[in-house]
Amino acid sequence: MDTTKDEFNIPNVIMDPRTRTQYSKGKFLGKGGFARCYELIDTNTGQTFAGKVVPKSMLVKPHQKEKMQQEVTIHQSLNHKHIVQFFSYFEDENNVYIILELCRRRSLMELHRRRKTVTEPETRYFVKQIVEACIYLHEKRIIHRDLKLGNLFLNDQMEIKIGDFGLATRVESESDRKRTLCGTPNYIAPEVINKKGHSYEVDVWSLGCIFYTLLLGKPPFETSSLKDTYSKIRKNDYLIPENRISREVVLLIQRCLRHEP
């Protein structure tokens, strides 16, 4: 068996010790946080997956291990057509591996960079699918907490697949309010910044930011500094240019971006 490793100490052939399935490492897909993603090909069936690889050297502290375990526990409990499918989770001496559905069309971030703006019918098509997945998550008492273009993946049929549950959390009761400051600045809700407690509404806020960004080409609260962005979010200070989008969509965005959800 070829055990040649790359500079990140990832073998060219990886084996799931529980199922004895072997995967050959394909092309590099991207990185985020501690993780790197590669195409992983099942050497028996030829099926290609996305493999999320996290070095154990990055999971030394108890809270890091706990966060990793929570991501796995939440993601493997999900089964929805608009959520990246979770297949397997295992580890070897050096790394933790998460085997996921491969989304060959990358994400809405790449689409946004290529196109700058997306038409209203296209945006409705994408947002409808994101909403369906969010309803499913919230019914299962899960908040994603990091909905953004880069975490909205696309399959060959250009269907949305929500991925990256690294910041997701489970709501234990109706009165359970989370206070962790987390998320991506341009999509983060005021409740999160103020640390006064947040719940499902933070995903709705992010959805409004996604809607706005796709249609108008940039996030509603974007500035050149984090401090100014947070200030605009706290004040709910954003503009929707006149005559650029329909009144119906303007109202939808305004309903998502409310300070009192």
PDB file of C-alpha atoms in Angstrom:
ATOM      1  CA  MET A   1       0.000   0.000   0.000  1.00  0.00           C
ATOM      2  CA  ASP A   2       1.335   3.447  -0.933  1.00  0.00           C
ATOM      3  CA  THR A   3       1.747   5.456   2.232  1.00  0.00           C
ATOM      4  CA  THR A   4       3.650   8.365   0.693  1.00  0.00           C
ATOM      5  CA  LYS A   5       2.611  11.561   2.449  1.00  0.00           C
ATOM      6  CA  ASP A   6       2.322  15.148   1.310  1.00  0.00           C
ATOM      7  CA  GLU A   7       3.569  18.183   3.206  1.00  0.00           C
ATOM      8  CA  PHE A   8       0.497  18.080   5.469  1.00  0.00           C
ATOM      9  CA  ASN A   9       1.204  14.495   6.534  1.00  0.00           C
ATOM     10  CA  ILE A  10      -1.782  13.101   4.638  1.00  0.00           C
ATOM     11  CA  PRO A  11      -1.203   9.654   3.091  1.00  0.00           C
ATOM     12  CA  ASN A  12      -1.911   9.117  -0.597  1.00  0.00           C
ATOM     13  CA  VAL A  13      -4.015   6.114   0.419  1.00  0.00           C
ATOM     14  CA  ILE A  14      -6.277   6.413   3.462  1.00  0.00           C
ATOM     15  CA  MET A  15      -8.138   3.545   5.116  1.00  0.00           C
ATOM     16  CA  ASP A  16     -11.262   3.593   7.268  1.00  0.00           C
ATOM     17  CA  PRO A  17     -10.287   1.065   9.977  1.00  0.00           C
ATOM     18  CA  ARG A  18     -13.906   0.198  10.775  1.00  0.00           C
ATOM     19  CA  THR A  19     -15.130  -0.637   7.259  1.00  0.00           C
ATOM     20  CA  ARG A  20     -11.678  -1.360   5.743  1.00  0.00           C
ATOM     21  CA  THR A  21     -12.622   0.978   2.885  1.00  0.00           C
ATOM     22  CA  GLN A  22      -9.577   2.458   1.154  1.00  0.00           C
ATOM     23  CA  TYR A  23      -9.549   5.903  -0.418  1.00  0.00           C
ATOM     24  CA  SER A  24      -6.922   7.290  -2.771  1.00  0.00           C
ATOM     25  CA  LYS A  25      -6.260  10.989  -2.348  1.00  0.00           C
ATOM     26  CA  GLY A  26      -7.224  13.082  -5.361  1.00  0.00           C
ATOM     27  CA  LYS A  27      -6.980  16.789  -6.027  1.00  0.00           C
ATOM     28  CA  PHE A  28      -6.925  19.473  -3.371  1.00  0.00           C
ATOM     29  CA  LEU A  29     -10.311  21.221  -3.085  1.00  0.00           C
ATOM     30  CA  GLY A  30      -9.673  23.959  -0.546  1.00  0.00           C
ATOM     31  CA  LYS A  31      -9.040  24.792   3.073  1.00  0.00           C
ATOM     32  CA  GLY A  32     -10.771  26.516   5.940  1.00  0.00           C
ATOM     33  CA  GLY A  33      -9.913  26.833   9.610  1.00  0.00           C
ATOM     34  CA  PHE A  34      -7.874  23.780  10.627  1.00  0.00           C
ATOM     35  CA  ALA A  35      -9.225  21.605   7.813  1.00  0.00           C
ATOM     36  CA  ARG A  36      -8.119  20.830   4.280  1.00  0.00           C
ATOM     37  CA  CYS A  37     -10.399  19.204   1.728  1.00  0.00           C
ATOM     38  CA  TYR A  38      -9.416  16.716  -0.963  1.00  0.00           C
ATOM     39  CA  GLU A  39     -11.189  14.523  -3.430  1.00  0.00           C
ATOM     40  CA  LEU A  40     -11.073  10.988  -2.004  1.00  0.00           C
ATOM     41  CA  ILE A  41     -11.768   8.086  -4.362  1.00  0.00           C
ATOM     42  CA  ASP A  42     -13.033   4.752  -3.029  1.00  0.00           C
ATOM     43  CA  THR A  43     -10.475   2.336  -4.531  1.00  0.00           C
ATOM     44  CA  ASN A  44     -13.072  -0.454  -4.722  1.00  0.00           C
ATOM     45  CA  THR A  45     -16.090   1.329  -6.244  1.00  0.00           C
ATOM     46  CA  GLY A  46     -14.424   4.333  -7.894  1.00  0.00           C
ATOM     47  CA  GLN A  47     -16.913   6.667  -6.205  1.00  0.00           C
ATOM     48  CA  THR A  48     -15.497  10.107  -5.426  1.00  0.00           C
ATOM     49  CA  PHE A  49     -16.144  11.938  -2.162  1.00  0.00           C
ATOM     50  CA  ALA A  50     -15.023  15.146  -0.507  1.00  0.00           C
ATOM     51  CA  GLY A  51     -12.658  14.350   2.346  1.00  0.00           C
ATOM     52  CA  LYS A  52     -12.331  16.904   5.127  1.00  0.00           C
ATOM     53  CA  VAL A  53      -8.985  16.315   6.866  1.00  0.00           C
ATOM     54  CA  VAL A  54      -8.121  17.820  10.264  1.00  0.00           C
ATOM     55  CA  PRO A  55      -4.632  17.247  11.749  1.00  0.00           C
ATOM     56  CA  LYS A  56      -4.762  15.900  15.308  1.00  0.00           C
ATOM     57  CA  SER A  57      -2.041  18.410  16.155  1.00  0.00           C
ATOM     58  CA  MET A  58      -4.791  21.050  15.820  1.00  0.00           C
ATOM     59  CA  LEU A  59      -7.082  19.191  18.233  1.00  0.00           C
ATOM     60  CA  VAL A  60      -4.905  19.155  21.339  1.00  0.00           C
ATOM     61  CA  LYS A  61      -7.019  21.282  23.684  1.00  0.00           C
ATOM     62  CA  PRO A  62     -10.209  19.741  25.168  1.00  0.00           C
ATOM     63  CA  HIS A  63     -12.471  22.451  23.701  1.00  0.00           C
ATOM     64  CA  GLN A  64     -11.028  21.805  20.212  1.00  0.00           C
ATOM     65  CA  LYS A  65     -11.782  18.080  20.466  1.00  0.00           C
ATOM     66  CA  GLU A  66     -15.241  18.842  21.821  1.00  0.00           C
ATOM     67  CA  LYS A  67     -15.962  21.256  18.959  1.00  0.00           C
ATOM     68  CA  MET A  68     -14.844  18.666  16.400  1.00  0.00           C
ATOM     69  CA  GLN A  69     -17.011  15.980  18.004  1.00  0.00           C
ATOM     70  CA  GLN A  70     -20.017  18.304  18.074  1.00  0.00           C
ATOM     71  CA  GLU A  71     -19.611  19.050  14.359  1.00  0.00           C
ATOM     72  CA  VAL A  72     -19.535  15.324  13.571  1.00  0.00           C
ATOM     73  CA  THR A  73     -22.449  14.480  15.892  1.00  0.00           C
ATOM     74  CA  ILE A  74     -24.657  17.183  14.390  1.00  0.00           C
ATOM     75  CA  HIS A  75     -23.745  16.605  10.735  1.00  0.00           C
ATOM     76  CA  GLN A  76     -24.101  12.823  10.792  1.00  0.00           C
ATOM     77  CA  SER A  77     -27.619  13.186  12.261  1.00  0.00           C
ATOM     78  CA  LEU A  78     -28.815  15.120   9.191  1.00  0.00           C
ATOM     79  CA  ASN A  79     -30.465  13.792   6.057  1.00  0.00           C
ATOM     80  CA  HIS A  80     -31.857  16.389   3.657  1.00  0.00           C
ATOM     81  CA  LYS A  81     -31.564  16.923  -0.089  1.00  0.00           C
ATOM     82  CA  HIS A  82     -30.154  20.428   0.417  1.00  0.00           C
ATOM     83  CA  ILE A  83     -27.555  19.514   3.045  1.00  0.00           C
ATOM     84  CA  VAL A  84     -24.160  18.017   2.159  1.00  0.00           C
ATOM     85  CA  GLN A  85     -24.466  14.296   2.860  1.00  0.00           C
ATOM     86  CA  PHE A  86     -22.309  12.867   5.646  1.00  0.00           C
ATOM     87  CA  PHE A  87     -20.943   9.376   4.888  1.00  0.00           C
ATOM     88  CA  SER A  88     -18.231   8.484   7.373  1.00  0.00           C
ATOM     89  CA  TYR A  89     -15.880   9.658  10.107  1.00  0.00           C
ATOM     90  CA  PHE A  90     -12.638   8.001  11.191  1.00  0.00           C
ATOM     91  CA  GLU A  91      -9.080   8.764  12.224  1.00  0.00           C
ATOM     92  CA  ASP A  92      -5.531   7.487  11.977  1.00  0.00           C
ATOM     93  CA  GLU A  93      -2.382   8.342  13.884  1.00  0.00           C
ATOM     94  CA  ASN A  94      -2.124  11.872  12.475  1.00  0.00           C
ATOM     95  CA  ASN A  95      -5.517  13.030  11.204  1.00  0.00           C
ATOM     96  CA  VAL A  96      -9.277  12.994  11.557  1.00  0.00           C
ATOM     97  CA  TYR A  97     -11.188  12.316   8.316  1.00  0.00           C
ATOM     98  CA  ILE A  98     -14.781  13.243   7.473  1.00  0.00           C
ATOM     99  CA  ILE A  99     -16.121  11.691   4.261  1.00  0.00           C
ATOM    100  CA  LEU A 100     -18.739  13.902   2.618  1.00  0.00           C
ATOM    101  CA  GLU A 101     -20.756  14.296  -0.567  1.00  0.00           C
ATOM    102  CA  LEU A 102     -18.663  15.897  -3.306  1.00  0.00           C
ATOM    103  CA  CYS A 103     -20.132  19.104  -4.743  1.00  0.00           C
ATOM    104  CA  ARG A 104     -18.301  19.527  -8.048  1.00  0.00           C
ATOM    105  CA  ARG A 105     -19.720  22.962  -8.856  1.00  0.00           C
ATOM    106  CA  ARG A 106     -17.997  24.397  -5.773  1.00  0.00           C
ATOM    107  CA  SER A 107     -20.066  27.025  -3.904  1.00  0.00           C
ATOM    108  CA  LEU A 108     -22.145  30.164  -4.364  1.00  0.00           C
ATOM    109  CA  MET A 109     -18.985  32.106  -3.469  1.00  0.00           C
ATOM    110  CA  GLU A 110     -17.311  31.034  -6.718  1.00  0.00           C
ATOM    111  CA  LEU A 111     -20.512  31.800  -8.644  1.00  0.00           C
ATOM    112  CA  HIS A 112     -20.669  35.244  -7.022  1.00  0.00           C
ATOM    113  CA  ARG A 113     -17.017  36.002  -7.840  1.00  0.00           C
ATOM    114  CA  ARG A 114     -17.552  34.973 -11.441  1.00  0.00           C
ATOM    115  CA  ARG A 115     -20.867  36.710 -12.004  1.00  0.00           C
ATOM    116  CA  LYS A 116     -20.822  39.549  -9.400  1.00  0.00           C
ATOM    117  CA  THR A 117     -24.620  39.619  -9.350  1.00  0.00           C
ATOM    118  CA  VAL A 118     -27.227  36.924  -9.918  1.00  0.00           C
ATOM    119  CA  THR A 119     -30.646  37.481 -11.499  1.00  0.00           C
ATOM    120  CA  GLU A 120     -33.741  37.624  -9.326  1.00  0.00           C
ATOM    121  CA  PRO A 121     -35.205  34.326 -10.649  1.00  0.00           C
ATOM    122  CA  GLU A 122     -31.878  32.567 -10.017  1.00  0.00           C
ATOM    123  CA  THR A 123     -31.648  34.056  -6.529  1.00  0.00           C
ATOM    124  CA  ARG A 124     -35.196  32.923  -5.713  1.00  0.00           C
ATOM    125  CA  TYR A 125     -34.269  29.433  -6.928  1.00  0.00           C
ATOM    126  CA  PHE A 126     -31.246  29.258  -4.604  1.00  0.00           C
ATOM    127  CA  VAL A 127     -32.860  30.959  -1.601  1.00  0.00           C
ATOM    128  CA  LYS A 128     -35.897  28.655  -1.719  1.00  0.00           C
ATOM    129  CA  GLN A 129     -33.574  25.657  -1.329  1.00  0.00           C
ATOM    130  CA  ILE A 130     -31.616  27.300   1.507  1.00  0.00           C
ATOM    131  CA  VAL A 131     -34.893  28.063   3.303  1.00  0.00           C
ATOM    132  CA  GLU A 132     -36.040  24.441   2.941  1.00  0.00           C
ATOM    133  CA  ALA A 133     -32.794  23.234   4.522  1.00  0.00           C
ATOM    134  CA  CYS A 134     -33.003  25.833   7.316  1.00  0.00           C
ATOM    135  CA  ILE A 135     -36.565  24.818   8.168  1.00  0.00           C
ATOM    136  CA  TYR A 136     -35.361  21.222   8.419  1.00  0.00           C
ATOM    137  CA  LEU A 137     -32.417  22.224  10.658  1.00  0.00           C
ATOM    138  CA  HIS A 138     -34.549  24.389  12.935  1.00  0.00           C
ATOM    139  CA  GLU A 139     -37.174  21.649  13.275  1.00  0.00           C
ATOM    140  CA  LYS A 140     -34.320  19.458  14.518  1.00  0.00           C
ATOM    141  CA  ARG A 141     -33.325  22.235  16.961  1.00  0.00           C
ATOM    142  CA  ILE A 142     -30.085  22.999  15.127  1.00  0.00           C
ATOM    143  CA  ILE A 143     -28.725  26.479  14.356  1.00  0.00           C
ATOM    144  CA  HIS A 144     -26.085  26.558  11.618  1.00  0.00           C
ATOM    145  CA  ARG A 145     -24.583  29.931  12.698  1.00  0.00           C
ATOM    146  CA  ASP A 146     -22.290  30.309   9.687  1.00  0.00           C
ATOM    147  CA  LEU A 147     -24.540  30.545   6.652  1.00  0.00           C
ATOM    148  CA  LYS A 148     -22.629  32.374   3.924  1.00  0.00           C
ATOM    149  CA  LEU A 149     -21.939  31.992   0.197  1.00  0.00           C
ATOM    150  CA  GLY A 150     -18.816  29.884   0.831  1.00  0.00           C
ATOM    151  CA  ASN A 151     -20.795  27.298   2.834  1.00  0.00           C
ATOM    152  CA  LEU A 152     -23.543  26.923   0.224  1.00  0.00           C
ATOM    153  CA  PHE A 153     -22.239  24.258  -2.125  1.00  0.00           C
ATOM    154  CA  LEU A 154     -23.554  23.264  -5.564  1.00  0.00           C
ATOM    155  CA  ASN A 155     -23.892  19.788  -7.044  1.00  0.00           C
ATOM    156  CA  ASP A 156     -23.835  18.870 -10.745  1.00  0.00           C
ATOM    157  CA  GLN A 157     -27.524  19.847 -11.038  1.00  0.00           C
ATOM    158  CA  MET A 158     -26.785  23.299  -9.528  1.00  0.00           C
ATOM    159  CA  GLU A 159     -28.745  22.393  -6.402  1.00  0.00           C
ATOM    160  CA  ILE A 160     -27.824  23.957  -3.061  1.00  0.00           C
ATOM    161  CA  LYS A 161     -26.134  21.833  -0.409  1.00  0.00           C
ATOM    162  CA  ILE A 162     -25.505  23.498   2.962  1.00  0.00           C
ATOM    163  CA  GLY A 163     -22.172  22.409   4.425  1.00  0.00           C
ATOM    164  CA  ASP A 164     -19.623  23.129   7.166  1.00  0.00           C
ATOM    165  CA  PHE A 165     -21.280  22.522  10.525  1.00  0.00           C
ATOM    166  CA  GLY A 166     -18.203  23.593  12.485  1.00  0.00           C
ATOM    167  CA  LEU A 167     -20.104  26.385  14.268  1.00  0.00           C
ATOM    168  CA  ALA A 168     -23.489  24.639  14.409  1.00  0.00           C
ATOM    169  CA  THR A 169     -25.126  24.108  17.776  1.00  0.00           C
ATOM    170  CA  ARG A 170     -28.161  22.316  19.166  1.00  0.00           C
ATOM    171  CA  VAL A 171     -30.843  24.252  21.052  1.00  0.00           C
ATOM    172  CA  GLU A 172     -31.648  22.351  24.237  1.00  0.00           C
ATOM    173  CA  SER A 173     -34.880  24.206  25.085  1.00  0.00           C
ATOM    174  CA  GLU A 174     -37.031  27.118  23.907  1.00  0.00           C
ATOM    175  CA  SER A 175     -35.351  29.364  26.486  1.00  0.00           C
ATOM    176  CA  ASP A 176     -31.831  28.282  25.484  1.00  0.00           C
ATOM    177  CA  ARG A 177     -29.989  31.355  24.192  1.00  0.00           C
ATOM    178  CA  LYS A 178     -26.430  30.984  22.875  1.00  0.00           C
ATOM    179  CA  ARG A 179     -23.841  33.648  23.700  1.00  0.00           C
ATOM    180  CA  THR A 180     -20.773  32.602  21.719  1.00  0.00           C
ATOM    181  CA  LEU A 181     -19.432  35.270  19.352  1.00  0.00           C
ATOM    182  CA  CYS A 182     -19.081  33.277  16.146  1.00  0.00           C
ATOM    183  CA  GLY A 183     -19.793  33.492  12.451  1.00  0.00           C
ATOM    184  CA  THR A 184     -18.472  35.496   9.513  1.00  0.00           C
ATOM    185  CA  PRO A 185     -18.507  39.305  10.042  1.00  0.00           C
ATOM    186  CA  ASN A 186     -20.483  40.279   6.918  1.00  0.00           C
ATOM    187  CA  TYR A 187     -23.247  37.776   7.751  1.00  0.00           C
ATOM    188  CA  ILE A 188     -23.300  37.982  11.547  1.00  0.00           C
ATOM    189  CA  ALA A 189     -26.490  39.029  13.371  1.00  0.00           C
ATOM    190  CA  PRO A 190     -26.613  41.882  15.922  1.00  0.00           C
ATOM    191  CA  GLU A 191     -27.708  39.441  18.655  1.00  0.00           C
ATOM    192  CA  VAL A 192     -24.426  37.575  18.203  1.00  0.00           C
ATOM    193  CA  ILE A 193     -22.254  40.716  18.298  1.00  0.00           C
ATOM    194  CA  ASN A 194     -24.003  42.022  21.424  1.00  0.00           C
ATOM    195  CA  LYS A 195     -23.701  38.627  23.185  1.00  0.00           C
ATOM    196  CA  LYS A 196     -27.176  39.056  24.662  1.00  0.00           C
ATOM    197  CA  GLY A 197     -28.219  35.592  23.596  1.00  0.00           C
ATOM    198  CA  HIS A 198     -29.206  34.275  20.178  1.00  0.00           C
ATOM    199  CA  SER A 199     -31.119  31.402  18.651  1.00  0.00           C
ATOM    200  CA  TYR A 200     -32.633  30.412  15.284  1.00  0.00           C
ATOM    201  CA  GLU A 201     -33.078  34.027  14.173  1.00  0.00           C
ATOM    202  CA  VAL A 202     -29.348  34.362  13.434  1.00  0.00           C
ATOM    203  CA  ASP A 203     -29.743  31.991  10.468  1.00  0.00           C
ATOM    204  CA  VAL A 204     -32.642  34.117   9.172  1.00  0.00           C
ATOM    205  CA  TRP A 205     -30.444  37.232   9.399  1.00  0.00           C
ATOM    206  CA  SER A 206     -27.675  35.476   7.453  1.00  0.00           C
ATOM    207  CA  LEU A 207     -30.244  34.464   4.841  1.00  0.00           C
ATOM    208  CA  GLY A 208     -31.138  38.136   4.358  1.00  0.00           C
ATOM    209  CA  CYS A 209     -27.445  38.963   3.880  1.00  0.00           C
ATOM    210  CA  ILE A 210     -27.113  36.137   1.328  1.00  0.00           C
ATOM    211  CA  PHE A 211     -30.210  37.328  -0.567  1.00  0.00           C
ATOM    212  CA  TYR A 212     -28.847  40.893  -0.676  1.00  0.00           C
ATOM    213  CA  THR A 213     -25.314  39.846  -1.692  1.00  0.00           C
ATOM    214  CA  LEU A 214     -26.451  37.651  -4.582  1.00  0.00           C
ATOM    215  CA  LEU A 215     -28.707  40.350  -6.019  1.00  0.00           C
ATOM    216  CA  LEU A 216     -26.626  43.475  -5.400  1.00  0.00           C
ATOM    217  CA  GLY A 217     -23.074  42.150  -5.600  1.00  0.00           C
ATOM    218  CA  LYS A 218     -21.819  42.832  -2.067  1.00  0.00           C
ATOM    219  CA  PRO A 219     -22.966  42.190   1.528  1.00  0.00           C
ATOM    220  CA  PRO A 220     -25.327  44.817   3.025  1.00  0.00           C
ATOM    221  CA  PHE A 221     -23.044  45.867   5.911  1.00  0.00           C
ATOM    222  CA  GLU A 222     -19.636  45.494   4.255  1.00  0.00           C
ATOM    223  CA  THR A 223     -16.998  48.121   5.090  1.00  0.00           C
ATOM    224  CA  SER A 224     -13.203  48.208   5.055  1.00  0.00           C
ATOM    225  CA  SER A 225     -12.978  47.605   8.818  1.00  0.00           C
ATOM    226  CA  LEU A 226     -14.487  45.072  11.218  1.00  0.00           C
ATOM    227  CA  LYS A 227     -15.351  47.817  13.720  1.00  0.00           C
ATOM    228  CA  ASP A 228     -17.334  49.787  11.116  1.00  0.00           C
ATOM    229  CA  THR A 229     -19.087  46.640   9.853  1.00  0.00           C
ATOM    230  CA  TYR A 230     -20.186  45.732  13.392  1.00  0.00           C
ATOM    231  CA  SER A 231     -21.330  49.332  13.940  1.00  0.00           C
ATOM    232  CA  LYS A 232     -23.490  49.226  10.786  1.00  0.00           C
ATOM    233  CA  ILE A 233     -24.948  45.852  11.835  1.00  0.00           C
ATOM    234  CA  ARG A 234     -25.819  47.159  15.316  1.00  0.00           C
ATOM    235  CA  LYS A 235     -27.554  50.201  13.757  1.00  0.00           C
ATOM    236  CA  ASN A 236     -29.128  48.090  10.993  1.00  0.00           C
ATOM    237  CA  ASP A 237     -27.577  50.609   8.614  1.00  0.00           C
ATOM    238  CA  TYR A 238     -27.892  49.358   5.044  1.00  0.00           C
ATOM    239  CA  LEU A 239     -29.367  50.626   1.779  1.00  0.00           C
ATOM    240  CA  ILE A 240     -31.245  48.871  -0.990  1.00  0.00           C
ATOM    241  CA  PRO A 241     -30.775  50.840  -4.239  1.00  0.00           C
ATOM    242  CA  GLU A 242     -34.066  51.896  -5.822  1.00  0.00           C
ATOM    243  CA  ASN A 243     -35.364  50.036  -8.869  1.00  0.00           C
ATOM    244  CA  ARG A 244     -32.653  47.357  -8.722  1.00  0.00           C
ATOM    245  CA  ILE A 245     -34.886  44.599  -7.352  1.00  0.00           C
ATOM    246  CA  SER A 246     -38.616  43.990  -7.036  1.00  0.00           C
ATOM    247  CA  ARG A 247     -40.638  45.388  -4.128  1.00  0.00           C
ATOM    248  CA  GLU A 248     -41.523  41.862  -3.048  1.00  0.00           C
ATOM    249  CA  VAL A 249     -37.860  40.886  -2.660  1.00  0.00           C
ATOM    250  CA  VAL A 250     -37.049  44.167  -0.873  1.00  0.00           C
ATOM    251  CA  LEU A 251     -39.706  43.285   1.714  1.00  0.00           C
ATOM    252  CA  LEU A 252     -38.305  39.764   2.094  1.00  0.00           C
ATOM    253  CA  ILE A 253     -34.806  41.110   2.746  1.00  0.00           C
ATOM    254  CA  GLN A 254     -36.181  43.643   5.238  1.00  0.00           C
ATOM    255  CA  ARG A 255     -38.071  40.887   7.066  1.00  0.00           C
ATOM    256  CA  CYS A 256     -34.862  38.858   7.390  1.00  0.00           C
ATOM    257  CA  LEU A 257     -32.756  41.837   8.513  1.00  0.00           C
ATOM    258  CA  ARG A 258     -34.873  42.896  11.473  1.00  0.00           C
ATOM    259  CA  HIS A 259     -33.382  43.854  14.823  1.00  0.00           C
ATOM    260  CA  GLU A 260     -36.358  42.417  16.699  1.00  0.00           C
ATOM    261  CA  PRO A 261     -36.852  39.055  14.958  1.00  0.00           C
TER     262      PRO A 261
END
